[in-house]
């Protein structure tokens, strides 16, 4: 515990521990939370604009991907008029919120973190049902959301001290960070709580107000976050909850002249569209919009001939099939040096076949369903392509039933430039590629348009150092999996078509939502 005279007394930042589901007591807590969630399914969630509730027709229906007959809840789907209202309300709230001290703004985040901690199993249970996350994946998502709140709350207190400048005779000089204005936060469904919480909380703690547009697949989890922010006492209009179809209201909110910045996480296609539209100046607009875009990945784990092969096989399976491969950081390519290739293929197959597929709410499930019908169809198409491009090692099919279940699928002998080696599949499909040697493996690892995460399994120091210099990804790991970056520990963001490398959960992140004002007074 640290004590600072006159400052908020805060424990030192540390990551929220994940729950250990090998302990029966945690499984019991999750099962109880699932019961609670069951009793609340089917509720309707309105838009919340300036603290007022609004409805619309038609509504967004959120479906359980483990059982598509079940509706998790419905949400209002914003119209363009309602989107306009949300932007106006955010602009009005900005006039007072920008003058609220950093310390007070941070306080709302700490309070929201405390509420989230108290409701941890409940929030995780909503994600089990709405996103198809197994217990550990859902719990990690909630933990990460708590981390973002705790971390950005602390970061703003640091940033509030301003930029260090040198003294100059006869003047006082300072350089302070001030907010930008109204922001639009557009989030994906794959970390429905963590990413939405991180993107929105960073923007508001920096003094901005936002229009928060969650992904349509996971509106209920997003509504729960809004509930928590309201419970934390956040003033009306600071966060305006605007579920709605990206296709219908996306362009409108991105192009709006009163919007100062867009904080987006999602696919490359949508991200590039936002980048283009935000670059055009709308009538009445008097600033250059700032865009923070975090997009897709095609992430590689390299296995050298001098490596712990069992550890590599374990990490490849975990990184490729954790949350059904639906992570931007998921391993979708294993590039293996020739000498150990055949052995590794066997080990990956064996490890993958141990994974248990089932409904996300079954405690023993490793691999749950993919998010929706569109993903289910698209991934199966890629599997068909894979059957032409590689040798099917395991999986390749679906599990019949009322969920979107696709078997963890491994293709070996895939060429580095094959479709399944280049395009983001965002599902449980792994391409295994043979490399002549370590240099060839590095070359293959860098041959996509993305640059998000990567990992290298090697015991060879020289090669590790070479990969540190040459493997061009935003998050590079050695001798461990390529997923699971921790807030404050492994700042996260990608190169190339993976995004603007914003490094969420890093000390520079809040700078993206501020502008520096240099102030001099002649004495
Ligand atoms: P997506 O289809 O791009 O959707 C992301 C968000 O954009 C959703 O809220 C969506 O709304 C909205 N949207 C859709 N069309 C829009 C438009 N024309 N204008 C503005 N917004 C629009 O992505 P996703 O399927 O949700 O998420 C998966 C993708 O996210 C993958 O590519 C993954 O790699 C990437 N991702 C990247 C990171 C990272 O940190 N780099 C992290 C997580 C995920 P609707 O839901 O209403 O369509």
Coordinates of C-alpha atoms and ligand atoms in Angstrom, one line a residue:
X1 CA 0.0 0.0 0.0
X2 CA 1.3 3.5 -0.9
X3 CA 0.4 6.7 0.7
X4 CA 0.7 10.1 -1.0
X5 CA -0.1 13.2 1.1
X6 CA -2.9 15.1 -0.6
X7 CA -3.4 12.5 -3.3
X8 CA -6.0 9.7 -3.6
X9 CA -4.7 6.8 -1.6
X10 CA -4.5 3.9 -4.0
X11 CA -3.0 0.5 -3.8
X12 CA -0.4 -0.1 -6.4
X13 CA -1.8 -1.3 -9.7
X14 CA -1.9 -5.0 -10.1
X15 CA -3.8 -7.3 -12.5
X16 CA -7.1 -8.7 -11.3
X17 CA -6.5 -12.4 -10.6
X18 CA -8.4 -14.8 -12.8
X19 CA -10.6 -17.3 -11.1
X20 CA -9.2 -20.9 -11.0
X21 CA -11.9 -23.2 -12.3
X22 CA -10.0 -26.3 -11.2
X23 CA -11.4 -25.3 -7.8
X24 CA -15.0 -26.5 -7.3
X25 CA -15.9 -23.4 -5.3
X26 CA -15.4 -21.2 -8.4
X27 CA -17.3 -23.6 -10.6
X28 CA -20.1 -23.4 -8.1
X29 CA -20.1 -19.6 -8.1
X30 CA -20.3 -19.6 -11.8
X31 CA -23.1 -22.1 -11.9
X32 CA -25.0 -19.9 -9.4
X33 CA -24.4 -16.8 -11.5
X34 CA -25.7 -18.7 -14.6
X35 CA -28.9 -19.4 -12.7
X36 CA -29.2 -15.7 -11.9
X37 CA -28.6 -14.9 -15.6
X38 CA -31.2 -17.6 -16.7
X39 CA -33.8 -15.8 -14.5
X40 CA -33.1 -12.5 -16.2
X41 CA -33.0 -13.6 -19.8
X42 CA -35.3 -12.1 -22.3
X43 CA -35.3 -8.6 -20.8
X44 CA -35.3 -5.5 -23.1
X45 CA -32.6 -2.8 -22.9
X46 CA -33.3 0.7 -24.2
X47 CA -30.9 3.3 -25.6
X48 CA -29.7 5.6 -22.9
X49 CA -29.0 9.1 -24.2
X50 CA -28.3 11.9 -21.7
X51 CA -29.7 9.7 -19.0
X52 CA -33.1 9.2 -20.7
X53 CA -34.3 5.9 -22.0
X54 CA -35.4 5.5 -25.7
X55 CA -36.9 2.7 -27.7
X56 CA -37.1 1.9 -31.3
X57 CA -38.5 -0.6 -33.8
X58 CA -37.2 -3.1 -34.8
X59 CA -35.1 -4.3 -32.0
X60 CA -31.8 -6.1 -31.9
X61 CA -32.3 -9.7 -30.7
X62 CA -29.3 -11.3 -28.9
X63 CA -29.1 -15.0 -29.4
X64 CA -27.3 -17.7 -27.4
X65 CA -24.7 -19.2 -29.8
X66 CA -24.7 -22.4 -27.8
X67 CA -28.4 -22.7 -28.4
X68 CA -29.8 -20.5 -31.1
X69 CA -33.4 -21.0 -30.0
X70 CA -32.7 -19.0 -26.9
X71 CA -32.9 -15.2 -26.8
X72 CA -30.6 -13.6 -24.3
X73 CA -32.3 -10.3 -24.5
X74 CA -33.3 -7.5 -26.8
X75 CA -32.0 -4.0 -27.2
X76 CA -33.3 -0.9 -29.0
X77 CA -31.6 -0.4 -32.3
X78 CA -30.8 3.3 -32.7
X79 CA -32.2 5.2 -35.7
X80 CA -30.2 8.0 -37.3
X81 CA -32.3 10.6 -35.5
X82 CA -31.5 8.9 -32.2
X83 CA -27.8 8.8 -33.1
X84 CA -28.0 12.6 -33.7
X85 CA -29.6 13.1 -30.3
X86 CA -26.8 11.0 -28.7
X87 CA -24.1 13.2 -30.3
X88 CA -25.9 16.4 -29.2
X89 CA -26.2 15.1 -25.7
X90 CA -22.6 14.1 -25.6
X91 CA -21.6 17.6 -26.8
X92 CA -23.7 19.2 -24.1
X93 CA -22.3 17.0 -21.4
X94 CA -18.8 17.8 -22.6
X95 CA -19.2 21.4 -21.6
X96 CA -19.2 20.5 -17.9
X97 CA -17.4 17.2 -18.0
X98 CA -14.3 18.8 -19.4
X99 CA -14.0 20.9 -16.3
X100 CA -14.3 18.0 -13.9
X101 CA -11.0 17.2 -12.2
X102 CA -8.9 14.2 -13.3
X103 CA -9.1 13.0 -9.8
X104 CA -12.9 13.0 -9.8
X105 CA -13.0 11.4 -13.2
X106 CA -10.7 8.7 -12.1
X107 CA -13.0 8.1 -9.1
X108 CA -15.8 7.0 -11.3
X109 CA -13.6 4.4 -12.9
X110 CA -12.4 3.1 -9.5
X111 CA -16.0 2.9 -8.4
X112 CA -17.1 1.0 -11.6
X113 CA -14.2 -1.4 -11.1
X114 CA -15.4 -2.1 -7.5
X115 CA -18.9 -2.8 -8.7
X116 CA -17.6 -5.0 -11.5
X117 CA -15.5 -6.9 -9.0
X118 CA -18.5 -7.5 -6.8
X119 CA -20.6 -8.7 -9.9
X120 CA -17.7 -10.6 -11.5
X121 CA -19.3 -14.0 -11.8
X122 CA -22.5 -12.5 -13.0
X123 CA -20.9 -10.5 -15.8
X124 CA -18.9 -13.5 -16.8
X125 CA -22.0 -15.7 -16.9
X126 CA -23.7 -13.2 -19.2
X127 CA -20.7 -13.6 -21.5
X128 CA -20.8 -17.4 -21.3
X129 CA -24.4 -17.2 -22.6
X130 CA -24.2 -14.3 -25.0
X131 CA -20.8 -14.7 -26.5
X132 CA -20.2 -18.4 -26.1
X133 CA -17.1 -18.0 -23.9
X134 CA -16.2 -20.9 -21.6
X135 CA -15.8 -20.2 -17.9
X136 CA -12.1 -19.2 -18.0
X137 CA -12.4 -17.1 -21.1
X138 CA -15.4 -15.2 -19.7
X139 CA -13.7 -14.7 -16.4
X140 CA -10.5 -13.4 -18.1
X141 CA -12.7 -10.9 -20.0
X142 CA -14.2 -9.6 -16.8
X143 CA -10.8 -9.4 -15.1
X144 CA -9.4 -7.4 -18.1
X145 CA -12.3 -5.0 -17.9
X146 CA -11.5 -4.4 -14.2
X147 CA -7.9 -3.9 -15.1
X148 CA -8.6 -1.3 -17.7
X149 CA -10.7 0.7 -15.2
X150 CA -8.0 0.5 -12.5
X151 CA -5.2 1.2 -14.9
X152 CA -6.6 4.1 -16.8
X153 CA -7.8 5.7 -13.5
X154 CA -4.2 5.7 -12.3
X155 CA -2.8 6.8 -15.7
X156 CA -5.0 10.0 -15.8
X157 CA -3.6 11.0 -12.4
X158 CA -0.1 10.9 -13.9
X159 CA -1.1 12.6 -17.1
X160 CA -2.7 15.4 -15.2
X161 CA 0.7 16.5 -14.0
X162 CA 1.3 17.6 -17.6
X163 CA 4.3 17.4 -19.9
X164 CA 7.7 18.2 -18.4
X165 CA 9.0 21.5 -19.7
X166 CA 12.2 23.6 -18.9
X167 CA 11.9 26.8 -16.9
X168 CA 12.6 30.1 -18.8
X169 CA 13.5 33.4 -17.1
X170 CA 10.7 35.9 -16.8
X171 CA 8.0 33.5 -17.7
X172 CA 5.9 30.7 -16.2
X173 CA 5.5 27.8 -18.6
X174 CA 3.4 24.7 -18.5
X175 CA 2.1 22.1 -20.9
X176 CA -1.1 20.4 -19.9
X177 CA -3.3 17.7 -21.5
X178 CA -6.8 18.7 -22.2
X179 CA -9.6 16.5 -23.7
X180 CA -10.6 16.4 -27.3
X181 CA -14.4 16.6 -27.2
X182 CA -17.1 14.1 -28.3
X183 CA -15.9 10.7 -29.3
X184 CA -17.5 7.7 -30.9
X185 CA -16.6 4.3 -29.4
X186 CA -17.3 1.3 -31.7
X187 CA -16.6 -2.1 -30.3
X188 CA -16.4 -5.7 -31.4
X189 CA -18.3 -8.7 -29.9
X190 CA -15.3 -10.9 -29.1
X191 CA -14.3 -9.1 -25.9
X192 CA -17.8 -7.7 -25.2
X193 CA -16.9 -6.4 -21.8
X194 CA -13.2 -5.8 -21.7
X195 CA -12.7 -4.0 -25.0
X196 CA -15.9 -1.9 -24.7
X197 CA -14.9 -0.9 -21.1
X198 CA -11.3 -0.1 -22.0
X199 CA -12.2 2.0 -25.1
X200 CA -15.0 3.9 -23.4
X201 CA -13.3 4.4 -20.0
X202 CA -10.0 5.7 -21.5
X203 CA -11.9 8.3 -23.5
X204 CA -14.1 9.6 -20.6
X205 CA -11.4 9.5 -17.9
X206 CA -9.4 11.8 -20.2
X207 CA -12.3 14.3 -20.1
X208 CA -14.2 13.5 -23.2
X209 CA -17.8 12.4 -23.6
X210 CA -18.8 9.5 -25.8
X211 CA -21.4 7.8 -27.9
X212 CA -20.9 4.1 -27.1
X213 CA -21.9 1.8 -29.9
X214 CA -21.5 -1.9 -28.9
X215 CA -21.4 -4.8 -31.3
X216 CA -25.0 -6.0 -32.2
X217 CA -24.1 -9.6 -31.2
X218 CA -23.4 -8.7 -27.6
X219 CA -25.7 -5.9 -26.7
X220 CA -26.8 -7.4 -23.4
X221 CA -23.3 -7.4 -21.9
X222 CA -22.8 -3.9 -23.2
X223 CA -26.1 -2.9 -21.4
X224 CA -24.8 -4.4 -18.2
X225 CA -21.7 -2.2 -18.5
X226 CA -23.9 0.8 -19.0
X227 CA -25.8 -0.2 -15.9
X228 CA -22.6 -0.3 -13.9
X229 CA -21.4 3.1 -15.1
X230 CA -24.8 4.5 -14.1
X231 CA -24.5 2.8 -10.7
X232 CA -21.0 4.3 -10.3
X233 CA -22.8 7.7 -10.6
X234 CA -21.4 8.9 -13.9
X235 CA -23.1 12.1 -14.9
X236 CA -25.8 11.9 -17.6
X237 CA -24.5 12.3 -21.1
X238 CA -20.9 11.4 -20.4
X239 CA -21.5 8.0 -21.9
X240 CA -24.5 7.7 -24.2
X241 CA -25.5 4.1 -24.9
X242 CA -26.3 3.6 -28.5
X243 CA -26.8 0.0 -29.6
X244 CA -27.7 -0.1 -33.3
X245 CA -26.7 -1.7 -36.5
X246 CA -23.2 -0.6 -37.7
X247 CA -24.4 -0.7 -41.2
X248 CA -27.3 1.7 -40.5
X249 CA -25.8 4.3 -38.1
X250 CA -22.1 3.7 -38.4
X251 CA -21.4 6.1 -41.3
X252 CA -23.6 8.8 -39.8
X253 CA -21.8 8.9 -36.4
X254 CA -18.4 8.6 -38.0
X255 CA -19.0 11.4 -40.5
X256 CA -20.8 13.7 -38.0
X257 CA -19.1 17.2 -37.8
X258 CA -19.4 17.4 -34.0
X259 CA -17.5 14.1 -33.6
X260 CA -13.8 14.8 -32.7
X261 CA -12.5 11.3 -32.5
X262 CA -13.4 7.7 -33.3
X263 CA -12.1 4.8 -31.1
X264 CA -12.8 1.6 -33.1
X265 CA -11.9 -2.0 -32.6
X266 CA -13.1 -4.5 -35.2
X267 CA -12.4 -5.9 -38.6
X268 CA -10.0 -4.5 -41.2
X269 CA -12.8 -3.8 -43.7
X270 CA -14.9 -1.7 -41.3
X271 CA -11.8 0.0 -39.8
X272 CA -10.5 1.1 -43.2
X273 CA -14.0 2.5 -44.1
X274 CA -14.0 4.5 -40.9
X275 CA -10.5 5.8 -41.7
X276 CA -11.6 7.0 -45.1
X277 CA -14.8 8.6 -44.0
X278 CA -13.3 10.2 -40.9
X279 CA -10.6 11.7 -43.3
X280 CA -13.3 13.7 -45.2
X281 CA -14.3 17.0 -43.7
X282 CA -18.0 17.4 -43.2
X283 CA -19.7 20.8 -43.5
X284 CA -19.3 22.7 -40.3
X285 CA -16.5 20.5 -39.0
X286 CA -13.5 22.5 -37.7
X287 CA -11.0 19.9 -36.7
X288 CA -9.1 16.9 -38.1
X289 CA -10.7 13.8 -36.6
X290 CA -8.5 11.5 -34.7
X291 CA -9.0 7.8 -35.4
X292 CA -7.8 5.0 -33.3
X293 CA -8.3 1.8 -35.2
X294 CA -7.4 -1.7 -33.9
X295 CA -8.2 -4.3 -36.5
X296 CA -7.6 -7.9 -37.5
X297 CA -4.7 -10.3 -37.2
X298 CA -3.2 -13.4 -38.8
X299 CA -0.9 -14.4 -36.1
X300 CA 1.9 -16.9 -36.2
X301 CA 3.8 -19.1 -33.7
X302 CA 7.2 -20.1 -35.0
X303 CA 8.7 -23.4 -33.7
X304 CA 12.5 -23.7 -34.0
X305 CA 14.3 -27.0 -34.0
X306 CA 15.9 -26.1 -30.7
X307 CA 12.7 -25.7 -28.7
X308 CA 10.6 -27.3 -26.0
X309 CA 8.2 -29.0 -28.5
X310 CA 5.6 -30.1 -26.0
X311 CA 5.3 -26.6 -24.6
X312 CA 5.0 -25.3 -28.1
X313 CA 2.3 -27.8 -29.1
X314 CA 0.3 -26.8 -25.9
X315 CA 0.6 -23.1 -26.6
X316 CA -0.3 -23.5 -30.2
X317 CA -3.5 -25.4 -29.3
X318 CA -4.4 -22.9 -26.6
X319 CA -3.7 -19.9 -28.8
X320 CA -5.5 -21.3 -31.8
X321 CA -8.6 -22.7 -30.2
X322 CA -9.1 -20.6 -27.1
X323 CA -12.5 -18.9 -27.5
X324 CA -12.8 -20.9 -30.7
X325 CA -10.0 -18.9 -32.4
X326 CA -12.1 -15.7 -32.3
X327 CA -9.4 -13.5 -30.9
X328 CA -7.5 -10.9 -32.9
X329 CA -4.4 -12.4 -31.2
X330 CA -5.3 -16.0 -32.0
X331 CA -2.6 -18.3 -33.5
X332 CA -3.9 -19.1 -37.0
X333 CA -0.5 -20.1 -38.4
X334 CA 2.1 -22.4 -36.9
X335 CA 5.3 -22.1 -38.8
X336 CA 7.6 -25.0 -38.0
X337 CA 11.2 -25.7 -38.9
X338 CA 11.6 -28.8 -41.1
X339 CA 13.7 -30.9 -38.7
X340 CA 10.9 -31.0 -36.1
X341 CA 7.9 -30.6 -38.5
X342 CA 6.5 -34.1 -38.5
X343 CA 6.9 -34.5 -34.8
X344 CA 5.2 -31.2 -34.1
X345 CA 2.3 -32.0 -36.5
X346 CA 1.6 -35.2 -34.5
X347 CA 1.9 -33.3 -31.2
X348 CA -0.5 -30.5 -32.3
X349 CA -3.0 -33.1 -33.5
X350 CA -2.8 -35.0 -30.2
X351 CA -3.1 -31.9 -28.2
X352 CA -6.0 -30.5 -30.3
X353 CA -8.0 -33.8 -30.0
X354 CA -7.9 -33.5 -26.3
X355 CA -10.1 -30.4 -26.4
X356 CA -13.7 -30.9 -25.4
X357 CA -16.3 -29.1 -27.4
X358 CA -19.7 -28.3 -26.0
X359 CA -22.1 -25.6 -24.8
X360 CA -20.2 -22.8 -23.1
X361 CA -22.1 -23.2 -19.9
X362 CA -20.8 -26.8 -19.3
X363 CA -18.0 -26.4 -16.8
X364 CA -15.7 -28.9 -18.7
X365 CA -16.1 -27.2 -22.1
X366 CA -12.8 -26.0 -23.8
X367 CA -14.2 -25.1 -27.2
X368 CA -17.7 -23.5 -27.4
X369 CA -19.7 -22.3 -30.4
X370 CA -18.7 -19.6 -32.8
X371 CA -20.6 -16.3 -32.5
X372 CA -23.4 -16.5 -35.0
X373 CA -24.7 -18.0 -38.2
X374 CA -22.7 -15.8 -40.5
X375 CA -19.4 -16.7 -38.8
X376 CA -20.5 -20.4 -38.8
X377 CA -21.0 -20.3 -42.6
X378 CA -17.9 -18.3 -43.3
X379 CA -15.6 -20.5 -41.3
X380 CA -17.0 -23.6 -42.9
X381 CA -16.2 -22.1 -46.3
X382 CA -12.6 -21.5 -45.2
X383 CA -12.5 -25.1 -44.1
X384 CA -13.5 -26.2 -47.6
X385 CA -10.8 -24.0 -49.0
X386 CA -8.4 -25.5 -46.5
X387 CA -9.2 -29.0 -47.7
X388 CA -7.9 -28.0 -51.1
X389 CA -4.9 -26.1 -49.8
X390 CA -3.6 -28.4 -47.1
X391 CA -3.7 -31.9 -45.5
X392 CA -6.6 -32.1 -43.0
X393 CA -5.0 -33.4 -39.7
X394 CA -8.0 -33.2 -37.4
X395 CA -11.5 -31.6 -37.2
X396 CA -12.9 -30.2 -40.4
X397 CA -16.5 -30.7 -39.5
X398 CA -19.4 -29.3 -37.4
X399 CA -21.2 -30.7 -34.4
X400 CA -24.8 -31.1 -35.1
X401 CA -27.3 -29.5 -32.7
X402 CA -28.7 -26.1 -31.9
X403 CA -25.4 -24.3 -31.5
X404 CA -22.8 -23.0 -33.9
X405 CA -20.2 -25.6 -33.2
X406 CA -17.2 -26.1 -35.4
X407 CA -14.6 -28.7 -34.6
X408 CA -11.1 -27.4 -33.9
X409 CA -9.5 -27.9 -37.3
X410 CA -5.8 -28.3 -38.3
X411 CA -4.4 -28.3 -41.8
X412 CA -0.8 -29.2 -42.4
X413 CA 1.5 -28.7 -45.4
X414 CA -0.1 -25.3 -46.2
X415 CA 1.8 -23.0 -48.5
X416 CA 2.8 -19.7 -47.0
X417 CA 0.7 -17.7 -49.5
X418 CA -2.4 -20.0 -49.5
X419 CA -5.7 -18.3 -48.7
X420 CA -6.0 -20.0 -45.3
X421 CA -2.5 -18.8 -44.5
X422 CA -3.2 -15.2 -45.4
X423 CA -6.8 -14.2 -44.6
X424 CA -8.2 -13.8 -41.1
X425 CA -10.6 -16.7 -40.6
X426 CA -11.6 -15.7 -37.0
X427 CA -12.5 -19.3 -36.1
X428 CA -11.0 -22.6 -34.9
X429 CA -8.8 -23.2 -37.9
X430 CA -5.1 -23.6 -37.8
X431 CA -2.7 -23.7 -40.8
X432 CA 0.6 -25.5 -40.2
X433 CA 3.4 -24.4 -42.6
X434 CA 6.8 -26.0 -43.1
X435 CA 9.9 -23.7 -43.0
X436 CA 13.4 -24.7 -44.3
X437 CA 15.1 -23.1 -41.3
X438 CA 14.7 -20.4 -38.7
X439 CA 15.3 -17.5 -41.2
X440 CA 12.8 -19.0 -43.6
X441 CA 10.3 -19.2 -40.7
X442 CA 10.8 -15.6 -39.9
X443 CA 10.3 -14.6 -43.5
X444 CA 7.0 -16.6 -43.6
X445 CA 5.9 -15.1 -40.3
X446 CA 6.2 -11.6 -41.8
X447 CA 4.5 -12.4 -45.1
X448 CA 0.9 -11.3 -44.3
X449 CA -0.6 -7.8 -44.4
X450 CA -1.2 -7.9 -40.7
X451 CA 1.2 -7.5 -37.8
X452 CA -0.6 -8.0 -34.5
X453 CA 0.8 -10.8 -32.3
X454 CA 3.4 -13.5 -32.8
X455 CA 5.4 -16.0 -30.7
X456 CA 8.6 -17.9 -31.1
X457 CA 9.5 -21.1 -29.5
X458 CA 13.3 -21.4 -29.4
X459 CA 16.1 -22.0 -26.9
X460 CA 18.7 -20.4 -29.2
X461 CA 19.7 -17.0 -27.9
X462 CA 21.0 -15.7 -31.3
X463 CA 17.7 -16.6 -33.0
X464 CA 15.7 -15.1 -30.2
X465 CA 17.6 -11.8 -30.6
X466 CA 17.1 -11.9 -34.4
X467 CA 13.4 -12.5 -34.0
X468 CA 13.2 -9.6 -31.6
X469 CA 14.6 -7.4 -34.3
X470 CA 12.9 -8.8 -37.4
X471 CA 9.5 -10.3 -36.4
X472 CA 7.3 -7.3 -37.2
X473 CA 4.3 -7.5 -34.9
X474 CA 3.0 -5.2 -32.2
X475 CA 3.0 -7.9 -29.5
X476 CA 5.8 -10.5 -29.7
X477 CA 6.2 -13.3 -27.2
X478 CA 8.9 -15.9 -26.7
X479 CA 8.3 -19.4 -25.3
X480 CA 4.7 -18.7 -24.5
X481 CA 1.3 -18.4 -26.1
X482 CA 0.5 -15.4 -28.4
X483 CA -2.8 -14.6 -26.7
X484 CA -3.7 -13.1 -23.3
X485 CA -1.9 -9.7 -23.1
X486 CA -2.3 -8.2 -19.7
X487 CA -3.3 -4.6 -19.1
X488 CA -0.4 -2.5 -17.9
X489 CA 2.0 -5.4 -18.5
X490 CA 1.8 -6.1 -22.3
X491 CA 0.4 -2.9 -23.9
X492 CA -1.6 -4.2 -26.9
X493 CA -1.9 -3.0 -30.5
X494 CA -0.8 -4.0 -34.0
X495 CA 1.3 -2.9 -36.9
X496 CA 0.4 -2.7 -40.6
X497 CA -3.2 -3.6 -41.4
X498 CA -3.7 -4.7 -37.8
X499 CA -4.3 -1.1 -36.8
X500 CA -2.9 2.2 -35.6
X501 CA -0.9 0.5 -32.8
X502 CA -2.6 2.3 -30.1
X503 CA -1.2 0.1 -27.3
X504 CA -4.3 -0.3 -25.2
X505 CA -3.4 -0.9 -21.6
X506 CA -0.2 1.0 -22.0
X507 CA 1.0 4.3 -20.5
X508 CA 0.7 6.2 -23.8
X509 CA -2.9 5.2 -24.5
X510 CA -4.7 8.1 -22.9
X511 CA -2.6 10.6 -24.9
X512 CA -4.7 9.5 -27.9
X513 CA -7.7 11.1 -26.3
X514 CA -6.1 14.3 -25.3
X515 CA -4.4 17.3 -26.8
X516 CA -1.5 19.1 -25.2
X517 CA -1.9 22.8 -24.5
X518 CA 1.3 24.8 -23.9
X519 CA 0.7 27.9 -21.7
X520 CA 3.1 30.7 -21.1
X521 CA 2.7 33.8 -18.9
X522 CA 5.1 36.7 -18.9
X523 CA 5.9 37.7 -15.4
Ligands
LIG1 P1 -16.8 -5.7 -37.2 O1 -17.7 -6.5 -38.0 O2 -15.8 -4.8 -37.9 O3 -17.6 -4.9 -36.2 C1 -17.0 -4.1 -35.2 C2 -18.0 -3.0 -34.8 O4 -18.1 -2.1 -36.0 C3 -19.4 -3.5 -34.4 O5 -19.9 -2.7 -33.4 C4 -20.1 -3.2 -35.7 O6 -21.5 -3.0 -35.5 C5 -19.5 -1.9 -36.2 N1 -19.7 -1.6 -37.6 C6 -20.1 -2.4 -38.6 N2 -20.2 -1.7 -39.8 C7 -19.9 -0.4 -39.5 C8 -19.8 0.8 -40.2 N3 -20.0 0.8 -41.5 N4 -19.4 1.9 -39.6 C9 -19.2 1.9 -38.3 N5 -19.2 0.8 -37.5 C10 -19.6 -0.3 -38.1 O7 -15.9 -6.7 -36.3 P2 -16.4 -7.8 -35.3 O8 -16.8 -9.0 -36.1 O9 -17.3 -7.3 -34.3 O10 -15.1 -8.2 -34.6 C11 -14.1 -9.1 -35.1 C12 -12.9 -8.3 -35.7 O11 -12.4 -7.5 -34.7 C13 -11.8 -9.2 -36.1 O12 -11.3 -8.8 -37.3 C14 -10.8 -9.1 -35.0 O13 -9.5 -9.4 -35.4 C15 -11.0 -7.6 -34.6 N6 -10.5 -7.3 -33.3 C16 -9.3 -6.6 -33.2 C17 -8.8 -6.4 -31.9 C18 -7.5 -5.6 -31.8 O14 -7.2 -5.2 -30.7 N7 -6.8 -5.4 -32.8 C19 -9.5 -6.8 -30.8 C20 -10.7 -7.5 -30.9 C21 -11.2 -7.8 -32.2 P3 -22.5 -4.3 -35.7 O15 -22.2 -5.3 -34.7 O16 -23.9 -3.6 -35.5 O17 -22.3 -4.8 -37.1

